[in-house]
Short mmCIF file of C-alpha atoms in Angstrom, two decimals:
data_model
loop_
_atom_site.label_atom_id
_atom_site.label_comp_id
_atom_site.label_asym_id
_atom_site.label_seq_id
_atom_site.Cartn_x
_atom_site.Cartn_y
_atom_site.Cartn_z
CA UNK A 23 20.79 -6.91 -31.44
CA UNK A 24 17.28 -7.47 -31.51
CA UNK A 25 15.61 -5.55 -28.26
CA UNK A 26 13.96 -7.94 -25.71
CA UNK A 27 10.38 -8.02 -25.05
CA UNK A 28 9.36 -6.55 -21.83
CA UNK A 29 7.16 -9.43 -20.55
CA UNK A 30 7.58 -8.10 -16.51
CA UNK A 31 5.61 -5.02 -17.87
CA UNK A 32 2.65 -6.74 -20.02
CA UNK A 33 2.12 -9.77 -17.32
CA UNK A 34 1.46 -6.70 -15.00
CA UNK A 35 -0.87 -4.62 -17.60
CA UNK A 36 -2.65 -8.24 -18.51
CA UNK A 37 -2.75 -8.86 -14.70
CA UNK A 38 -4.74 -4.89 -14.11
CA UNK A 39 -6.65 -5.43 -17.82
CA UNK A 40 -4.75 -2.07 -18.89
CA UNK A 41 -4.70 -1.66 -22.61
CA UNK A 42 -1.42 0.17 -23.99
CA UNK A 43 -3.88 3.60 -24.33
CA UNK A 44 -5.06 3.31 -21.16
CA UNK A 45 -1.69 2.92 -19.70
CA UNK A 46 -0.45 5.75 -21.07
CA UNK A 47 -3.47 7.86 -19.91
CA UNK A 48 -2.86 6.79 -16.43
CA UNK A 49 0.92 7.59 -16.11
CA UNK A 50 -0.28 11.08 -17.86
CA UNK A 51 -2.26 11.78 -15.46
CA UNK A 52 0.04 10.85 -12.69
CA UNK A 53 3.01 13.04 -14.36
CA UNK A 54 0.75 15.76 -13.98
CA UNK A 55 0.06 15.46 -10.24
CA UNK A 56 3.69 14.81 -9.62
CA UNK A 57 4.97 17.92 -11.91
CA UNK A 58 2.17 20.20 -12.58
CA UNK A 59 2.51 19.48 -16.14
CA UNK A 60 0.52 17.23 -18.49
CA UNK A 61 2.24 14.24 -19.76
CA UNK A 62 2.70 13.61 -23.11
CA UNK A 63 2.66 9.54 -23.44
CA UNK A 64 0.10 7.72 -26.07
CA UNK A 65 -0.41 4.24 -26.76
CA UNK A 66 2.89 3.91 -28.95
CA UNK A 67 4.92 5.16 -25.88
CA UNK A 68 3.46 1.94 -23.83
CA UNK A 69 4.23 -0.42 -26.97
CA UNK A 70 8.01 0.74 -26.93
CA UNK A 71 8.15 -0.12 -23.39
CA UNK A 72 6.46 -3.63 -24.38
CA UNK A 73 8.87 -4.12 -26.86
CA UNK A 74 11.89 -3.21 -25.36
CA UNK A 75 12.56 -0.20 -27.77
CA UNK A 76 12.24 2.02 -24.73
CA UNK A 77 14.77 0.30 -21.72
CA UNK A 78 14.81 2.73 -18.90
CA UNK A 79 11.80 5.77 -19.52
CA UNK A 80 12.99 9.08 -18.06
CA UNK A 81 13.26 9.79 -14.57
CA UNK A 82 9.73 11.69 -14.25
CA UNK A 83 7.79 8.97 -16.17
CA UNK A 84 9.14 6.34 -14.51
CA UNK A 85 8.13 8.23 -10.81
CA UNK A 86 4.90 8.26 -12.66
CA UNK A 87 4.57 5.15 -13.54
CA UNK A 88 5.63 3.48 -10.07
CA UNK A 89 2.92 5.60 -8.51
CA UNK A 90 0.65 3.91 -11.18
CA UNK A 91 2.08 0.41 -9.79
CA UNK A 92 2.71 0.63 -6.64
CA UNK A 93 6.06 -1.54 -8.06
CA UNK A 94 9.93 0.16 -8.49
CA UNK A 95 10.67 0.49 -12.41
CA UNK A 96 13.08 -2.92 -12.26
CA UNK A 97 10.06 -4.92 -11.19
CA UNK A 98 8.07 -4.13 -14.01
CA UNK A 99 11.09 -5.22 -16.52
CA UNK A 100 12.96 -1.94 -17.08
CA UNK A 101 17.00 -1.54 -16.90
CA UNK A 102 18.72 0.78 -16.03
CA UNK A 103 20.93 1.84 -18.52
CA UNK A 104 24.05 0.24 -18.53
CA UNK A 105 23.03 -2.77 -16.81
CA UNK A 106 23.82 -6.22 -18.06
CA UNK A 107 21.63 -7.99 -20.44
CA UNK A 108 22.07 -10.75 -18.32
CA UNK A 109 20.39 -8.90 -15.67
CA UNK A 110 17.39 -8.20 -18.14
CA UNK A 111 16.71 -11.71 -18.65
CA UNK A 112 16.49 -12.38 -15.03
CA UNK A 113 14.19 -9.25 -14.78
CA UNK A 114 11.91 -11.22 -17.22
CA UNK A 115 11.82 -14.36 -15.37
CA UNK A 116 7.91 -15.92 -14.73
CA UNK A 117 7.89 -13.74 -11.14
CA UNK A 118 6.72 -17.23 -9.57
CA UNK A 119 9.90 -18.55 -10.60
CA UNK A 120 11.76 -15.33 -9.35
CA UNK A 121 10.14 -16.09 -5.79
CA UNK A 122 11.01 -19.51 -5.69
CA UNK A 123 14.78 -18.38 -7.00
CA UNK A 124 15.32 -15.73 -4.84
CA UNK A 125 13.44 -17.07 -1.37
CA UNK A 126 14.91 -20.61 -1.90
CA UNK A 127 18.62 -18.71 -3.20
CA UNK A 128 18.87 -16.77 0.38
CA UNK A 129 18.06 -19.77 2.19
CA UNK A 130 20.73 -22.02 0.60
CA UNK A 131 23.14 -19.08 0.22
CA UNK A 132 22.72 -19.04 4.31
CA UNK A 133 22.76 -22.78 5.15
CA UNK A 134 26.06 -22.82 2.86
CA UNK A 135 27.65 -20.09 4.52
CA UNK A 136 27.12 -21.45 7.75
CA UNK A 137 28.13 -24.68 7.07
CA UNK A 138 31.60 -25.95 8.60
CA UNK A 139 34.36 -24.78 7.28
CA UNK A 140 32.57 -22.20 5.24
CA UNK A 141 32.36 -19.53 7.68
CA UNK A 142 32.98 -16.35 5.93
CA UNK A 143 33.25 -17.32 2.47
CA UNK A 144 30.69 -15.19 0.53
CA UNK A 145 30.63 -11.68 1.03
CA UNK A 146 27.23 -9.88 1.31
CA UNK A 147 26.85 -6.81 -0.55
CA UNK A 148 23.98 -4.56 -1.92
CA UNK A 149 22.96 -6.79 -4.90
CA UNK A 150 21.66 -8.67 -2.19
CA UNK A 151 19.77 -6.02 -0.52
CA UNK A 152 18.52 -4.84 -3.69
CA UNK A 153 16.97 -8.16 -4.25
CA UNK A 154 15.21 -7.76 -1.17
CA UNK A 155 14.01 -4.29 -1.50
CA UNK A 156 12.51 -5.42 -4.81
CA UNK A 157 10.27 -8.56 -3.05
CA UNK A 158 9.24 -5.72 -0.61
CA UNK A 159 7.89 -4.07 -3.25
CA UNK A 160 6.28 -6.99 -4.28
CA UNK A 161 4.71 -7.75 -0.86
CA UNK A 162 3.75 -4.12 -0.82
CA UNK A 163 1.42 -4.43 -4.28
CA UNK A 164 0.11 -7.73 -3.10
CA UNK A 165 -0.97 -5.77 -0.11
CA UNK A 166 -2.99 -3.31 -2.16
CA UNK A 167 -4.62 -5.82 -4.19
CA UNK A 168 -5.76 -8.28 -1.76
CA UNK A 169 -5.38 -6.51 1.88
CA UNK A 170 -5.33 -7.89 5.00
CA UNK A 171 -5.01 -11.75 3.93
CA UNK A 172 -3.36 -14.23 6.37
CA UNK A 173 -0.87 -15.73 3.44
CA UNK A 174 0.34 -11.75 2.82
CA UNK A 175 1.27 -11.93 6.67
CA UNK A 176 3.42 -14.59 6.66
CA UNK A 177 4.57 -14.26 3.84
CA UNK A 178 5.95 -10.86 4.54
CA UNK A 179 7.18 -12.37 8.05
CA UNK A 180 9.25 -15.18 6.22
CA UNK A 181 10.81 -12.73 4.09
CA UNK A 182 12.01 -11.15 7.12
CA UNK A 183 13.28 -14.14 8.52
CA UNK A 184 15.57 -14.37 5.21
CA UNK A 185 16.56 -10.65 5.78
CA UNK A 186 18.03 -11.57 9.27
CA UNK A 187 19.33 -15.30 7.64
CA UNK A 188 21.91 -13.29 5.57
CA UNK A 189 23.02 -11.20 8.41
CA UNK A 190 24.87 -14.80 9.38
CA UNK A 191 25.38 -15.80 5.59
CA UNK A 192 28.87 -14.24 5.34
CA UNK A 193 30.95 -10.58 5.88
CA UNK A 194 29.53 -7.38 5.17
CA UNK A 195 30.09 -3.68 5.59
CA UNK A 196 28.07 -2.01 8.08
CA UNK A 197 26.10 0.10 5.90
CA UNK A 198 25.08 -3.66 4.30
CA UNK A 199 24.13 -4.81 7.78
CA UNK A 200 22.36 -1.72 8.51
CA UNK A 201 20.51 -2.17 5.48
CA UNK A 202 19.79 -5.73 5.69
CA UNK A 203 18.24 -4.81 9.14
CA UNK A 204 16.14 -1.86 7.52
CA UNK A 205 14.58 -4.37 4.69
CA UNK A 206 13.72 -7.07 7.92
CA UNK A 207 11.86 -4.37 9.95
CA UNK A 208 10.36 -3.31 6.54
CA UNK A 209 9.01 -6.88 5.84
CA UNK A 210 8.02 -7.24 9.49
CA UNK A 211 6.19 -4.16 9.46
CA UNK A 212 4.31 -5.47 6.33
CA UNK A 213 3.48 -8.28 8.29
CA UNK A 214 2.24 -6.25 10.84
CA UNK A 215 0.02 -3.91 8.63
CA UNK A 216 -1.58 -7.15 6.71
CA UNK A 217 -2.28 -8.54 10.61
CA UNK A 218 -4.15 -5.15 11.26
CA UNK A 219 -5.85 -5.07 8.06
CA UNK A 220 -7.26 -8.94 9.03
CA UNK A 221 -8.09 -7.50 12.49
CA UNK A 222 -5.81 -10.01 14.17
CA UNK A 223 -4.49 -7.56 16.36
CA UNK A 224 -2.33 -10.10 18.95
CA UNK A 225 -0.14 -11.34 16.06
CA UNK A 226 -0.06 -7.46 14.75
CA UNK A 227 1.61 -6.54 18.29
CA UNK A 228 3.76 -9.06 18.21
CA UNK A 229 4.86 -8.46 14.59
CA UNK A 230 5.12 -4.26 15.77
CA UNK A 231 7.77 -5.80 18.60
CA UNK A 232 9.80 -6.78 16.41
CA UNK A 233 9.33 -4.36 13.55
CA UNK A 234 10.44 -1.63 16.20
CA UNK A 235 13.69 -3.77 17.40
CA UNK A 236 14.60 -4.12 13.99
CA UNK A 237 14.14 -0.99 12.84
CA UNK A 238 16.44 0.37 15.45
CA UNK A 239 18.77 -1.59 14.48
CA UNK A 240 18.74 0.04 10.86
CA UNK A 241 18.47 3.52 11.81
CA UNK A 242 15.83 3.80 9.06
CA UNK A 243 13.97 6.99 10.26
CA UNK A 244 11.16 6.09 6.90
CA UNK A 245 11.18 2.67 8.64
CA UNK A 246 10.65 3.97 11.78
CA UNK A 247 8.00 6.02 10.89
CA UNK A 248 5.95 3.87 8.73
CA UNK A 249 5.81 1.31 12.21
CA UNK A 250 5.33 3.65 14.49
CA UNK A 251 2.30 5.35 11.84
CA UNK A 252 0.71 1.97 11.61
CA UNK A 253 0.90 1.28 15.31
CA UNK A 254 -1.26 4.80 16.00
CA UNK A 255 -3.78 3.30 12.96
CA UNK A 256 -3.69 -0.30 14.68
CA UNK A 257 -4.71 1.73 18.37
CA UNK A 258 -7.23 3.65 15.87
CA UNK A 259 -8.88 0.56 14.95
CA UNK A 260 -9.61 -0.69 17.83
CA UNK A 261 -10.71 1.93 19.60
CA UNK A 262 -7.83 3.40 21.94
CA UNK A 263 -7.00 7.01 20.75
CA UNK A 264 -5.11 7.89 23.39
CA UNK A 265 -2.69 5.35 22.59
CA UNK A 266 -3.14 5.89 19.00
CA UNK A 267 -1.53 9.48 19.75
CA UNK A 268 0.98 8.76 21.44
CA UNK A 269 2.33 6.01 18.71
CA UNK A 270 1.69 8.49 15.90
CA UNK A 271 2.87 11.36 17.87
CA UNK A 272 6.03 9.66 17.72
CA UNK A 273 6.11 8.73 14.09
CA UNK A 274 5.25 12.57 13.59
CA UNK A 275 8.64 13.30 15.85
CA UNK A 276 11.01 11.63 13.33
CA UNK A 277 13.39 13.88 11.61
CA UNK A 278 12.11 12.84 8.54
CA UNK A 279 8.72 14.35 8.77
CA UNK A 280 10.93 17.97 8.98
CA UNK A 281 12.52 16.94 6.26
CA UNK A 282 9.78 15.81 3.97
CA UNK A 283 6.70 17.52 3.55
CA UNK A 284 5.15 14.17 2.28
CA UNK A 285 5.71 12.08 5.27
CA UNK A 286 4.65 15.36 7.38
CA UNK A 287 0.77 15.36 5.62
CA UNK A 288 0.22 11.52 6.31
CA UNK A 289 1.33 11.91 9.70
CA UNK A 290 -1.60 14.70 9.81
CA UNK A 291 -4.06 13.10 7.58
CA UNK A 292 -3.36 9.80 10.25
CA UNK A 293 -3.67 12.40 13.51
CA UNK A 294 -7.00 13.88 11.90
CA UNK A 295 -8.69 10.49 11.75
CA UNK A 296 -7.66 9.87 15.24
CA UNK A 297 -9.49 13.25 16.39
CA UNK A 298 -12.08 11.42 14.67
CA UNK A 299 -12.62 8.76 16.96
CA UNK A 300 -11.51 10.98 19.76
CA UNK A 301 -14.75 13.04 18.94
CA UNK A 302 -12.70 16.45 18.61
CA UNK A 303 -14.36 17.92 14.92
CA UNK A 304 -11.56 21.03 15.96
CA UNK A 305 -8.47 19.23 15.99
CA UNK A 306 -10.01 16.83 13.09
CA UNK A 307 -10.06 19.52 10.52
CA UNK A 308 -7.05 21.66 11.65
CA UNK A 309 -4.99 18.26 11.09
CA UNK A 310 -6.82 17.87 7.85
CA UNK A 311 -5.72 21.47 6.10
CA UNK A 312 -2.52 21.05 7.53
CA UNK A 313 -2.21 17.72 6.06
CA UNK A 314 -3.57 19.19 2.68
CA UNK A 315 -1.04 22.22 3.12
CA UNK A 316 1.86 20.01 3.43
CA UNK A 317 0.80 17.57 0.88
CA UNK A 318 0.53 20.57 -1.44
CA UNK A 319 4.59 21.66 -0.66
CA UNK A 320 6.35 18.58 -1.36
CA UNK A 321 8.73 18.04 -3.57
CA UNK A 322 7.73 15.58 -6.43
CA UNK A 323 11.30 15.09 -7.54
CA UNK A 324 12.31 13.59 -4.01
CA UNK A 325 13.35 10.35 -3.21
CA UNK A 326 10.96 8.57 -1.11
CA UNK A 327 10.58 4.59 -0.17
CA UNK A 328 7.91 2.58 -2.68
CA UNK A 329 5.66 1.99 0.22
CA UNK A 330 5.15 5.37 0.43
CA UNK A 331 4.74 5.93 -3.08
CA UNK A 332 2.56 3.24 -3.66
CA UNK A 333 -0.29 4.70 -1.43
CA UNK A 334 0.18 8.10 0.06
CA UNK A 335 -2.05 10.65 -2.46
CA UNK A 336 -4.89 13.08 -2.72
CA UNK A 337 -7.06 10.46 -2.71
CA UNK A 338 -5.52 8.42 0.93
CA UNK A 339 -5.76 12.26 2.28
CA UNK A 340 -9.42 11.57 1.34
CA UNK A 341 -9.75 8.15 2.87
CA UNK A 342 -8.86 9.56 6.23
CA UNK A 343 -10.54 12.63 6.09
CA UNK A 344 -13.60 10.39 4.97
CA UNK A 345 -12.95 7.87 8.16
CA UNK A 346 -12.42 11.32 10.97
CA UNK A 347 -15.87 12.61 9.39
CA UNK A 348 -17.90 8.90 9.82
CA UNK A 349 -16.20 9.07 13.18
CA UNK A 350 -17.56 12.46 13.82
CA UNK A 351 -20.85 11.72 12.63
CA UNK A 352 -20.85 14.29 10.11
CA UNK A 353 -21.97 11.93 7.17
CA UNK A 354 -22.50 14.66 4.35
CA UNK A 355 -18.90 15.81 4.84
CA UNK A 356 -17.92 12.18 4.63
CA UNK A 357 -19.92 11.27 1.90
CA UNK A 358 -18.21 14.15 -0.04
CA UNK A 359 -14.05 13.10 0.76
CA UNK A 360 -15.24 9.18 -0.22
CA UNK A 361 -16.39 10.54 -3.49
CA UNK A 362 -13.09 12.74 -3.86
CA UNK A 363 -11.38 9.82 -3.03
CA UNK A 364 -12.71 7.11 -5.28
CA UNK A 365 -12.62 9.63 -8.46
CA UNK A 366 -8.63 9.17 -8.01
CA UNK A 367 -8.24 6.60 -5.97
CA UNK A 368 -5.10 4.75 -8.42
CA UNK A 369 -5.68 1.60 -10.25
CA UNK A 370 -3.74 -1.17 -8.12
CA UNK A 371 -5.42 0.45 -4.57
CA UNK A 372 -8.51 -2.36 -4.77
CA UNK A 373 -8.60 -2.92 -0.99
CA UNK A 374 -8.54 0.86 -0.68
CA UNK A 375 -11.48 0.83 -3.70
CA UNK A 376 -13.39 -1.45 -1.22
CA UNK A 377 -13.36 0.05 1.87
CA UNK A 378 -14.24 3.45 0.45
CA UNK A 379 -17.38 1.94 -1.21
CA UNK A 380 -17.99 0.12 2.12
CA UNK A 381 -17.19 4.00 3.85
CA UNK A 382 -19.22 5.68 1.46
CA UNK A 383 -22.88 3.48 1.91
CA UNK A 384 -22.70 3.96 5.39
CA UNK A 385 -22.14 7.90 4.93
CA UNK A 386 -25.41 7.51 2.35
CA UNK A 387 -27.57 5.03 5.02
CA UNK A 388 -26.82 7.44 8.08
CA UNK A 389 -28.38 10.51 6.14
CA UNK A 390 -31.48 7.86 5.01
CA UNK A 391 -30.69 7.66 1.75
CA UNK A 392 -31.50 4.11 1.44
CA UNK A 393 -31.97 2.94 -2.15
CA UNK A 394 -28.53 4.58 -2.77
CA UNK A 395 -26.80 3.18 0.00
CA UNK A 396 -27.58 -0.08 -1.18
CA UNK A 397 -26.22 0.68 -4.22
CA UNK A 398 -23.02 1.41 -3.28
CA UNK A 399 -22.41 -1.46 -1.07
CA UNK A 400 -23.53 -3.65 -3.74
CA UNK A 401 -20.86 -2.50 -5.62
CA UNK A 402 -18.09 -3.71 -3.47
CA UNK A 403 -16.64 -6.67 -5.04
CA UNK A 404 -18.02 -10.33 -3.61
CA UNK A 405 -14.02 -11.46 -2.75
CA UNK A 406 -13.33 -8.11 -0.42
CA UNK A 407 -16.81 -8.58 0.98
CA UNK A 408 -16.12 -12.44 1.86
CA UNK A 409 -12.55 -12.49 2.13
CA UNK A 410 -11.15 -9.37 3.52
CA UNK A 411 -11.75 -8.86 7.27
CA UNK A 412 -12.56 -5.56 7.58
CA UNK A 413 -14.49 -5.22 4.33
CA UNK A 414 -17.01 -8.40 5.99
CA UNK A 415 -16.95 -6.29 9.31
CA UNK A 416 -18.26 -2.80 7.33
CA UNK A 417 -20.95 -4.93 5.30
CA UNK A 418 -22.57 -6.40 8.23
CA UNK A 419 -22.62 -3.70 10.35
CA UNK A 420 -24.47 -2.16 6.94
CA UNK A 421 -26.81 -5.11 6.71
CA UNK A 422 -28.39 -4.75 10.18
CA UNK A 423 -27.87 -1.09 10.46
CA UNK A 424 -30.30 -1.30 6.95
CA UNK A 425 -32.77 -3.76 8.36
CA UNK A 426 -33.08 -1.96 11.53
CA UNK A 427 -34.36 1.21 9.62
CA UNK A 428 -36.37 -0.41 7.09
CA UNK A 429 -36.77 -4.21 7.92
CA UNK A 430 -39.45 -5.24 5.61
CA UNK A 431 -38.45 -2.98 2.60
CA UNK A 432 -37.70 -4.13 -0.87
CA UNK A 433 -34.04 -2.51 -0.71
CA UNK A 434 -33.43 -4.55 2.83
CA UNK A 435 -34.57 -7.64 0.92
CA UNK A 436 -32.54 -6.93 -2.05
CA UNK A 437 -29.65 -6.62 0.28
CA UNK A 438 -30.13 -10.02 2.01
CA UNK A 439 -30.83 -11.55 -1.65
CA UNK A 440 -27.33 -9.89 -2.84
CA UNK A 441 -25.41 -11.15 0.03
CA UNK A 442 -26.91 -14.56 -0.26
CA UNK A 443 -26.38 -15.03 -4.09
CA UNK A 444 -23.47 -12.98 -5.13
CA UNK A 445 -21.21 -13.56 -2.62
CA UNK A 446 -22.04 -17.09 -2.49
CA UNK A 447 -20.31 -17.16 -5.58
CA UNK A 448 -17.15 -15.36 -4.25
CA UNK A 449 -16.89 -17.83 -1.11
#
């Protein structure tokens, strides 16, 4: 038999303009920082995997090429081996179809089961919570492209709504139920992050409610955490360390931050950016090396939730360090972890791209290097600067903080020109 084309894998290399050389360099590179050891893919490795010659990559190359894409193997086309090839075709499926399939499928599959006289007919099992975990994965790279959008939100928060829909659908063990309640909470708490990222902070409350119900519910201490974490950024945000603390200190009080070093160092990295705005430089950088330290003794071979994986690096270590120093006022220290950060900052992050560049021209413009600044924060793409809310926020706060110091320059007029004809284009 002929092997199938893998057209999951070059919609999403098409999608991120990713050659089958430059592929293979970037999973290289990311086998090295999860092994030590220098990966040995070229450009004819990547056309296997287009062709369908290569099914399911090894187990270290696949790890590196999720953290590439932010997406689990199976939703860039790859099967397992010994999985039906009836299962590959659906794998292949135009992914607007596969939403429409699967959202409309778990609707239907709940109105039917609820129906008269159908009352425990279907039994749920894991096939259906895999299908789930996989459009969480999807919501999750959406999230890192685009950040902070309204239709992300709800999108997230409808998905969540189907979680809970097949809890009703039919019989299931508990460790289904459990689960089903685990991928709910994680949708919710998508919708909650996209909310924060959009600075609409009532709906992101109300979203954390339920995130933290559900997540309960599951007993899914990554779950748990990853709420609880974004609550203590959401507090950050807006100004509130103390309660920023106390909702990371209790994501940092999960058993699973003992257990895994890599849950431990964001926990840290999140706590050092809150001594940040708390003004404490101390506690900022002894959260920051112990971040680093822990970061530095995990174990690259463990199993860890995509969300995790698709963000959590060197370079988001960076980002926060880069947001405590800003926060401090120490701009020069800043300036240097936004330049760490954006030299391997992962393909897919371009929200995280965008605030950094934001982060970085207002490290440059507080130490009065001007021309630079400008620079930099012309470099932010025209659809984060109009469309994502705290990209906008960043870049007008730059605007008048650069007219205030030099309002009749040619670099303050530049700016104003740039803003008025290149994101006019974007809007």
């Amino acid at each position: 038999m002929n092997p199938t084309r893998n057209e999951a894998l070059v919609a999403w290399m098409d999608e991120h303009g990713h050659s089958s050389n430059s592929l293979a360099e970037a999973v290289n590179r990311a086998l090295e920082q999860l092994t030590g050891r220098t990966g040995g893919l070229d450009g004819s490795s990547v056309r296997d995997w287009k062709a369908g010659r290569v099914q399911w990559p090894k187990s270290a190359t696949r790890r590196a090429l999720e953290a590439v894409s932010g997406l689990p193997a199976t939703a860039l086309g790859f099967v397992p081996r010994g999985r039906a090839s009836s299962t590959q075709a659906a794998l292949q499926e135009d992914p607007d179809m596969k939403r429409r399939t699967l959202v409309g499928g778990l609707a239907a599959a709940a109105a039917a089961a609820a129906a008269p006289g159908n009352a425990g007919r279907r039994r749920i099992g894991m096939n259906d919570v895999n299908r789930l975990q996989q459009r969480f994965a999807e919501v999750v790279a959406s999230d890192h492209r685009y950040g902070g959008q309204r239709g992300i939100e709800q999108h997230a928060a409808a998905l969540a709504d189907e979680a809970l829909n097949l809890q009703n659908a039919g019989s299931a063990t508990q460790r289904v139920r459990n689960s089903l309640y685990g991928c709910a909470a994680s949708f919710r708490s998508s919708a909650m992050w996209a909310a924060i990222d959009g600075r609409r902070y009532a709906d992101a409350k109300a979203h954390m409610r339920e995130a933290q119900a559900l997540a309960e519910m599951s007993g899914d201490q990554a779950i748990k955490f990853r709420i609880w974490s974004h609550a203590g950024a959401m507090y950050r945000h807006i100004g509130r360390p103390g309660e920023a603390f106390a909702a990371n200190d209790v994501a940092r009080s999960l058993h699973i931050t003992r257990r895994d070093p890599m849950f431990a160092s964001l926990g840290l990295a999140r706590q050092a950016a809150i001594h940040g705005v708390a003004h404490d430089r101390t506690g900022t950088c002894r959260a920051l090396d112990q971040a680093q330290d822990a970061l530095q003794r995990m174990d690259s071979e463990a199993h860890r939730p995509v969300w995790l994986l698709a963000f959590y690096d060197q370079a988001e270590l960076n980002s926060l360090a880069l947001s405590a120093f800003l926060a401090l006022g120490d701009y020069a220290t800043a300036e240097s972890h936004a330049h760490r950060c954006l030299a391997t900052l992962r393909p897919h992050m371009r929200r995280s791209h965008a605030i950094t560049t934001t982060r970085l021209a207002h490290a440059q413009l507080a130490q009065g290097d001007l021309e630079s600044a400008a620079t930099t924060a012309m470099h932010v793409p025209g659809d984060a600067a109009t469309e994502h809310a705290r990209v906008s926020r960043m870049l007008q706060e730059f605007g008048a903080a650069l007219r205030a110091r030099a309002p009749r320059s040619s670099i303050a007029q530049t700016w104003t020109e740039h803003t008025r004809d290149a994101w006019k284009v974007s809007t």
